[in-house]
PDB file of C-alpha atoms in Angstrom:
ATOM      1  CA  UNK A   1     112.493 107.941 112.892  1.00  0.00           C
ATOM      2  CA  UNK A   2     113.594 111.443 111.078  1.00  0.00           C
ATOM      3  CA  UNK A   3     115.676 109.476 108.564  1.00  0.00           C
ATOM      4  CA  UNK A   4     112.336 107.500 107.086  1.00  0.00           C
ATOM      5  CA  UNK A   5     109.813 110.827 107.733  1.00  0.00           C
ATOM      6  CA  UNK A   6     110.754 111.079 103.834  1.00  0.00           C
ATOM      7  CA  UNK A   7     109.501 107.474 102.974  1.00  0.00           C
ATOM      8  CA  UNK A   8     106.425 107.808 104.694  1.00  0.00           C
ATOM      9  CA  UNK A   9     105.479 111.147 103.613  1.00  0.00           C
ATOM     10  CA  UNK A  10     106.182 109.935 100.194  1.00  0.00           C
ATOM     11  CA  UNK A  11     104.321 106.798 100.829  1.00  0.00           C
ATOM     12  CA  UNK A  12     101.167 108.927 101.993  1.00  0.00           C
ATOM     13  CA  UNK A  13     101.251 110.525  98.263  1.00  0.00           C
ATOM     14  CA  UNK A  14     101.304 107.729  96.752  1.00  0.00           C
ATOM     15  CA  UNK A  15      98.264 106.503  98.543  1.00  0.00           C
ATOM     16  CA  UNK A  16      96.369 109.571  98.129  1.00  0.00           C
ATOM     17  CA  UNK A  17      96.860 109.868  94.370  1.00  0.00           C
ATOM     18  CA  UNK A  18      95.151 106.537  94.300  1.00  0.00           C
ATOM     19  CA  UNK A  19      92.418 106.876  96.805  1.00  0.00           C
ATOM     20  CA  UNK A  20      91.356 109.683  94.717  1.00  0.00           C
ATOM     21  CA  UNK A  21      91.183 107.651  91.487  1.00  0.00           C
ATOM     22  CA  UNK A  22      89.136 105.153  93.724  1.00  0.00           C
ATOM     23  CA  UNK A  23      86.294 107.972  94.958  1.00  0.00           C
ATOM     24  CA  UNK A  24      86.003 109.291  91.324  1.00  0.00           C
ATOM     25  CA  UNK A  25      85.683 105.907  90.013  1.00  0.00           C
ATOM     26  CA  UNK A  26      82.834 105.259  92.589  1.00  0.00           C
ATOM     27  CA  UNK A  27      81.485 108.447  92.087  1.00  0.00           C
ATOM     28  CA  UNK A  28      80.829 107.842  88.008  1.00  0.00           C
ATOM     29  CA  UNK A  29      79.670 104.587  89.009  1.00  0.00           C
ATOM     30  CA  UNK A  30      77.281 105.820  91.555  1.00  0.00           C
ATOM     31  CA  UNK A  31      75.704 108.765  89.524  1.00  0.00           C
ATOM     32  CA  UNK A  32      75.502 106.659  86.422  1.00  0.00           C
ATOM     33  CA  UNK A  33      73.299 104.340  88.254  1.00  0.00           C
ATOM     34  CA  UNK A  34      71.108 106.359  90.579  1.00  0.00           C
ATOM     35  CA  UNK A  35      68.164 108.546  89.340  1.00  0.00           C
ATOM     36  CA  UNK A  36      66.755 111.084  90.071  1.00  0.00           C
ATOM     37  CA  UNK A  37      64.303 113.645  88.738  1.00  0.00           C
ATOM     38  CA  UNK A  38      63.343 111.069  86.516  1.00  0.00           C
ATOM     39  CA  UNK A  39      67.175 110.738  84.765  1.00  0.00           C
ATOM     40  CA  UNK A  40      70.055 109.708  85.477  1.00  0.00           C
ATOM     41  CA  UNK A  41      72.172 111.758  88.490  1.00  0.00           C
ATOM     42  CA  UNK A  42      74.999 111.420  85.694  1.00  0.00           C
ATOM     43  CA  UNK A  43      72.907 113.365  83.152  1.00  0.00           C
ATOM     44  CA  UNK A  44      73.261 116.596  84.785  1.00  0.00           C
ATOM     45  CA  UNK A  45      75.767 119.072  84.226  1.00  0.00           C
ATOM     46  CA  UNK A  46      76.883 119.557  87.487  1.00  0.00           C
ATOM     47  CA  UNK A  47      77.534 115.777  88.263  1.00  0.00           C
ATOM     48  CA  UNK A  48      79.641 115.838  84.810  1.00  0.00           C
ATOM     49  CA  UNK A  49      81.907 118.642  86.345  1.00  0.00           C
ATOM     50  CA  UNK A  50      82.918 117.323  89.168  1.00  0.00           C
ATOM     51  CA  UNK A  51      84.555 114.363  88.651  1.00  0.00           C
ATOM     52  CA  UNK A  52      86.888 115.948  85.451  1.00  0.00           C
ATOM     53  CA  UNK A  53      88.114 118.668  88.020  1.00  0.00           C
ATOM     54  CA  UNK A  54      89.838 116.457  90.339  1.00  0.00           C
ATOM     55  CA  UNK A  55      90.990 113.477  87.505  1.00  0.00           C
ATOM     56  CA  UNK A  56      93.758 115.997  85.821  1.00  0.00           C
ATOM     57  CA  UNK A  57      94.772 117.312  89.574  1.00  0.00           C
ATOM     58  CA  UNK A  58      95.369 113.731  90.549  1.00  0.00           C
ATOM     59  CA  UNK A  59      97.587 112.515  87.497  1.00  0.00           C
ATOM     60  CA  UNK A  60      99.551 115.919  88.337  1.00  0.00           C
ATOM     61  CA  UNK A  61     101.806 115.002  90.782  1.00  0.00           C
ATOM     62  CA  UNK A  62     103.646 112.853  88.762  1.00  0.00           C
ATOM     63  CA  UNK A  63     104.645 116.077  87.235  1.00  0.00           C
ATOM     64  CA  UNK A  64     106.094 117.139  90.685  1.00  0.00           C
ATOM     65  CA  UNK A  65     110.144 116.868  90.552  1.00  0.00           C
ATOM     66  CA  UNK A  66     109.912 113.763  92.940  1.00  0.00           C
ATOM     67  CA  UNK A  67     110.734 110.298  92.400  1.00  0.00           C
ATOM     68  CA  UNK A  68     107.673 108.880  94.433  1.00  0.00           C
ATOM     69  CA  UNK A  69     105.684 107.788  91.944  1.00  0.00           C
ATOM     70  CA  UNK A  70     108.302 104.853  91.030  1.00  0.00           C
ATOM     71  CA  UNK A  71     109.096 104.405  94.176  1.00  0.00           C
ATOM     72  CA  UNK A  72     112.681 105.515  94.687  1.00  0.00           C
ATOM     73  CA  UNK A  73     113.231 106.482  98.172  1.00  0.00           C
ATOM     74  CA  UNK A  74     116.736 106.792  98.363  1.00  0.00           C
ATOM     75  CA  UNK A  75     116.885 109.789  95.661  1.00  0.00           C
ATOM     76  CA  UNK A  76     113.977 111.691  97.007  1.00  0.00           C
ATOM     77  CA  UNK A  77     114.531 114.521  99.221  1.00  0.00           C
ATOM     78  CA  UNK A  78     113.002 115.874 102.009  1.00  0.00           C
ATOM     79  CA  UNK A  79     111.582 118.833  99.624  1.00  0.00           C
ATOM     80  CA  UNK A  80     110.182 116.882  97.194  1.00  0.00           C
ATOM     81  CA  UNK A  81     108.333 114.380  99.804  1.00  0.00           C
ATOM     82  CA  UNK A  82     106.786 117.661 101.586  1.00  0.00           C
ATOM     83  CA  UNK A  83     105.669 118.752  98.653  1.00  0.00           C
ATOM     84  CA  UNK A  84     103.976 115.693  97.288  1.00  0.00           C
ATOM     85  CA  UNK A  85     102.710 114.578 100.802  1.00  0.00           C
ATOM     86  CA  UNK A  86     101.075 118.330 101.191  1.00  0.00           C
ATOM     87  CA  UNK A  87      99.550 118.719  97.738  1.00  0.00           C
ATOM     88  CA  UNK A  88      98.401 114.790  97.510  1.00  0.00           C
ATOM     89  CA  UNK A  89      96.759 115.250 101.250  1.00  0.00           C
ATOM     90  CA  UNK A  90      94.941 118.340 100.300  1.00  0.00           C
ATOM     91  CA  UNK A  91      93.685 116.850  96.617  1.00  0.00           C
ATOM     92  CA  UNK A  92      92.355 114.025  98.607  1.00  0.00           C
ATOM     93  CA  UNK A  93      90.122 115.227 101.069  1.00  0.00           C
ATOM     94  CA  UNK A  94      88.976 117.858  98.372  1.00  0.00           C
ATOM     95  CA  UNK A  95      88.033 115.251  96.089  1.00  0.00           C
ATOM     96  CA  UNK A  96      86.423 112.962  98.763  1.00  0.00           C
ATOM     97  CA  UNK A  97      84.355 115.905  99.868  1.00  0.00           C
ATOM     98  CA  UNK A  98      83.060 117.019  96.348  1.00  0.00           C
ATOM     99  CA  UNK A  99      82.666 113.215  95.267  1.00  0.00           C
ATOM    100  CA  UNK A 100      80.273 112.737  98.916  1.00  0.00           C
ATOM    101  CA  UNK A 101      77.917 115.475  97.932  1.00  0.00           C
ATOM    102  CA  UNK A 102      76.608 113.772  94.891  1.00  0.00           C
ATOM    103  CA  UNK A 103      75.891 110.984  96.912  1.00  0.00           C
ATOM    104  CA  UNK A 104      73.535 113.643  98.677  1.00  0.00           C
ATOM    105  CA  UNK A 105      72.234 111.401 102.051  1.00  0.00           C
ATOM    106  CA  UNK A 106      73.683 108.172 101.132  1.00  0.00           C
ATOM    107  CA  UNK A 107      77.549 109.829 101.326  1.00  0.00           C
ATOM    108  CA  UNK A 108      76.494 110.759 105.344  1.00  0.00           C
ATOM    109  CA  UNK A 109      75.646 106.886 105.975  1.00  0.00           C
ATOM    110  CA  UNK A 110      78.786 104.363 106.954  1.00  0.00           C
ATOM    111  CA  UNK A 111      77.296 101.665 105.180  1.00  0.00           C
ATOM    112  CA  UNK A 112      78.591 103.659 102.274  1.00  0.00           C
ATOM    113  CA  UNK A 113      82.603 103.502 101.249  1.00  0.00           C
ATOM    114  CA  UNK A 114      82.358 107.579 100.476  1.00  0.00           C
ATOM    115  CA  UNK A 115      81.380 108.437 103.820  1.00  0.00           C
ATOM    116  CA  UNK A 116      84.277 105.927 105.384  1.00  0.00           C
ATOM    117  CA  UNK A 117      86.278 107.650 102.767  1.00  0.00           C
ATOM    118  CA  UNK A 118      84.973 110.997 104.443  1.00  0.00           C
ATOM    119  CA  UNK A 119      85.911 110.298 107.702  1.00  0.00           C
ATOM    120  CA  UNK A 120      89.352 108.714 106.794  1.00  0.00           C
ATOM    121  CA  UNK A 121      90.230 111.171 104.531  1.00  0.00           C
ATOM    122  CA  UNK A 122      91.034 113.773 107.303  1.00  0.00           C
ATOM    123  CA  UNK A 123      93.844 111.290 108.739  1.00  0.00           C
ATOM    124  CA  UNK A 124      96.262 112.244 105.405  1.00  0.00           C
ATOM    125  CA  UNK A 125      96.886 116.337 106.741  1.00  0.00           C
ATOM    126  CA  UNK A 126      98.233 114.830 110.065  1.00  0.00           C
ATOM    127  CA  UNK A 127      99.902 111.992 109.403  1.00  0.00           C
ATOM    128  CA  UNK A 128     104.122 111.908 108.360  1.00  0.00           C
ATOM    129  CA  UNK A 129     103.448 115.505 109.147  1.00  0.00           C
ATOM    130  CA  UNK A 130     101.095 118.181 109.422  1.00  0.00           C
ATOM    131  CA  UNK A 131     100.014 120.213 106.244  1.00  0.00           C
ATOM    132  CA  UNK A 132     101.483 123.114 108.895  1.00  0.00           C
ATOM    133  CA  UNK A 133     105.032 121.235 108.677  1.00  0.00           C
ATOM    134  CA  UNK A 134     105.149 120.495 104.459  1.00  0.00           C
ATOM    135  CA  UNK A 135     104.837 124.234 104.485  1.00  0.00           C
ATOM    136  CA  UNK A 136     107.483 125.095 107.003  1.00  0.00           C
ATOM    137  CA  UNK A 137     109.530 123.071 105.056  1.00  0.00           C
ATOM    138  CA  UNK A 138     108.719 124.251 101.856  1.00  0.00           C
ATOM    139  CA  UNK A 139     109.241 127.544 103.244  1.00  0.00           C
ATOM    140  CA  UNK A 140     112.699 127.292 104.663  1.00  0.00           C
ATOM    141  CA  UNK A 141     113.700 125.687 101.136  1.00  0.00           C
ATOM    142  CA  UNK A 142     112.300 129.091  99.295  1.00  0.00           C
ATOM    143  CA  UNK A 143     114.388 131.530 101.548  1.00  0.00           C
ATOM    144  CA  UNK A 144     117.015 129.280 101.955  1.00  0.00           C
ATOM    145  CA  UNK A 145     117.494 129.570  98.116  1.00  0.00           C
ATOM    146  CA  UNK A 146     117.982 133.365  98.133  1.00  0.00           C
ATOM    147  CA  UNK A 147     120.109 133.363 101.290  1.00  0.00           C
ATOM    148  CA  UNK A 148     117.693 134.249 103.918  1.00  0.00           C
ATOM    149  CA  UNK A 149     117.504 131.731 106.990  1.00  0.00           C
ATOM    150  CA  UNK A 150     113.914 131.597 108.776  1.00  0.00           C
ATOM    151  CA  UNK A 151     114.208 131.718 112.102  1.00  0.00           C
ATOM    152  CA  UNK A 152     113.885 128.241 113.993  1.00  0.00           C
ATOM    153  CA  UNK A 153     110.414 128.358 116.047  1.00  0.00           C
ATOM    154  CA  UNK A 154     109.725 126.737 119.312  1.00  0.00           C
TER     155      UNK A 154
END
């Protein structure tokens, strides 16, 4: 099981870059279609904000020194999937949960996809590893690199 914990952390990146393109595409569609206050939800400024601030933080990880994003396993390390899994995990339930509240009581209903989204979103910090563990990890690598070994917990 440890010698695929890289795959599937990579593997959750991978699906949480995209999930995130899939709320924000919702989310346009959604505001550019409901009204309110007698204009579009897509008219106001605060509606046009939200959806730019997580588009660039989604493409980013591609700028992460992994080799996730075209799908090479074997060359990835264990580094490089921690850090994709934990900043692709955290993107995603921030952009699910800003993407929900312009769908004001309609993102709180399950008929809705953004308030399945909501629920499932939290899954992506636990699973292939806590958001606690890509840290640890992370962690060990820094000190590591100047000589200093963390102490092992537990």
């Amino acid at each position: 099981m440890m010698t695929k914990l890289s795959q599937e952390r990579l593997a959750q990146a991978i699906r949480s870059a995209r999930f995130v393109e899939t709320v924000l595409d919702w989310t346009v569609e959604y505001t550019s279609d409901r009204s309110v206050f007698g204009q579009k939800l897509a008219n106001f400024q605060n509606t046009q904000f939200k959806p730019p601030i997580s588009r660039p933080r989604q493409r980013s990880p591609v700028s992460l020194p992994i080799d996730a994003f075209r799908f090479s396993w074997k060359e990835s390390s264990i580094l490089d999937a921690a850090m994709a899994k934990m900043f692709t995990s955290e993107l995603h339930c921030e952009a699910v949960d800003e993407c929900l509240q312009l769908f004001g009581g309609w993102g709180y209903m399950t008929e809705y996809p953004i308030a399945r989204a909501y629920i499932d979103a939290r899954i992506v910090k636990i699973a292939g590893g806590s958001i606690e563990i890509m840290k640890t990890i992370i962690a060990r690598q820094m000190f590591a690199q100047c000589g200093f070994a963390l102490a092992k917990s537990g």
